[in-house]
Amino acid sequence: MAEGALLADDIDISVSVTGIAGPGGGSAEKPVGLVHISVARTGYETLHERHIFDGDRNDVRQQTIKAALKLLIKRIDD
């Protein structure tokens, strides 16, 4: 998704997030709290992280935001 966003508009960096924040929708393979975060930047390798966050839906969302911003900053600092 992050790489596709680079193609969709005149941008140099993008962030994508997908996952299962809960409270339902989880499975043994994809439990509640599972989140994938990617950052794509023109001219750089795409970064990806997989997390399993604890807590309720709001907790998972807040942890996702923090992790996405950290990954974005990491790519910007390269």
Tab-separated table of C-alpha atoms in Angstrom:
chain	number	residue	atom	x	y	z
A	1	MET	CA	0.000	0.000	0.000
A	2	ALA	CA	2.768	2.440	0.892
A	3	GLU	CA	4.549	1.793	-2.399
A	4	GLY	CA	1.294	2.157	-4.329
A	5	ALA	CA	0.670	5.536	-2.729
A	6	LEU	CA	3.966	6.775	-4.160
A	7	LEU	CA	2.614	6.030	-7.627
A	8	ALA	CA	-0.782	7.607	-6.995
A	9	ASP	CA	0.351	11.194	-6.548
A	10	ASP	CA	3.347	13.519	-6.624
A	11	ILE	CA	4.722	12.482	-3.229
A	12	ASP	CA	8.085	11.222	-1.994
A	13	ILE	CA	7.109	9.332	1.174
A	14	SER	CA	4.076	7.435	2.418
A	15	VAL	CA	2.922	5.361	5.380
A	16	SER	CA	0.470	2.472	5.326
A	17	VAL	CA	-1.129	0.596	8.192
A	18	THR	CA	-3.314	-2.479	8.228
A	19	GLY	CA	-4.354	-4.831	10.972
A	20	ILE	CA	-6.949	-6.011	13.444
A	21	ALA	CA	-7.613	-3.514	16.231
A	22	GLY	CA	-10.487	-5.499	17.710
A	23	PRO	CA	-12.466	-6.160	19.675
A	24	GLY	CA	-13.464	-8.897	17.222
A	25	GLY	CA	-12.206	-10.157	13.899
A	26	GLY	CA	-9.133	-11.982	15.131
A	27	SER	CA	-8.119	-15.580	14.507
A	28	ALA	CA	-5.295	-17.901	15.530
A	29	GLU	CA	-3.291	-16.794	12.462
A	30	LYS	CA	-4.245	-13.121	12.728
A	31	PRO	CA	-4.961	-12.246	16.350
A	32	VAL	CA	-6.512	-9.025	17.594
A	33	GLY	CA	-3.678	-6.542	17.969
A	34	LEU	CA	-1.812	-7.680	14.841
A	35	VAL	CA	-0.668	-4.630	12.869
A	36	HIS	CA	1.565	-4.226	9.811
A	37	ILE	CA	3.172	-0.833	9.181
A	38	SER	CA	5.129	0.166	6.076
A	39	VAL	CA	6.943	3.315	5.026
A	40	ALA	CA	7.918	3.813	1.390
A	41	ARG	CA	10.176	6.616	0.187
A	42	THR	CA	11.281	7.316	-3.350
A	43	GLY	CA	14.825	6.024	-3.835
A	44	TYR	CA	14.892	3.963	-0.621
A	45	GLU	CA	14.024	0.417	0.394
A	46	THR	CA	10.539	0.124	1.874
A	47	LEU	CA	10.505	-0.419	5.627
A	48	HIS	CA	8.033	-2.856	7.192
A	49	GLU	CA	7.244	-3.808	10.771
A	50	ARG	CA	4.881	-6.422	12.181
A	51	HIS	CA	3.516	-5.868	15.676
A	52	ILE	CA	1.130	-7.577	18.021
A	53	PHE	CA	-0.107	-4.899	20.400
A	54	ASP	CA	-1.928	-5.511	23.687
A	55	GLY	CA	-5.037	-3.850	25.033
A	56	ASP	CA	-8.404	-2.788	23.737
A	57	ARG	CA	-9.160	-1.214	20.362
A	58	ASN	CA	-8.107	2.259	21.474
A	59	ASP	CA	-4.844	0.937	22.962
A	60	VAL	CA	-4.001	-0.881	19.731
A	61	ARG	CA	-4.748	2.243	17.691
A	62	GLN	CA	-2.598	4.471	19.902
A	63	GLN	CA	0.330	2.031	19.831
A	64	THR	CA	-0.031	1.801	16.050
A	65	ILE	CA	0.174	5.573	15.653
A	66	LYS	CA	3.319	5.754	17.786
A	67	ALA	CA	5.012	2.889	15.929
A	68	ALA	CA	4.089	4.342	12.523
A	69	LEU	CA	5.513	7.739	13.445
A	70	LYS	CA	8.734	6.153	14.739
A	71	LEU	CA	9.138	4.194	11.492
A	72	LEU	CA	8.417	7.325	9.442
A	73	ILE	CA	11.025	9.308	11.373
A	74	LYS	CA	13.535	6.493	10.902
A	75	ARG	CA	13.053	6.642	7.124
A	76	ILE	CA	13.182	10.459	7.044
A	77	ASP	CA	16.459	10.447	8.996
A	78	ASP	CA	18.146	8.154	6.423
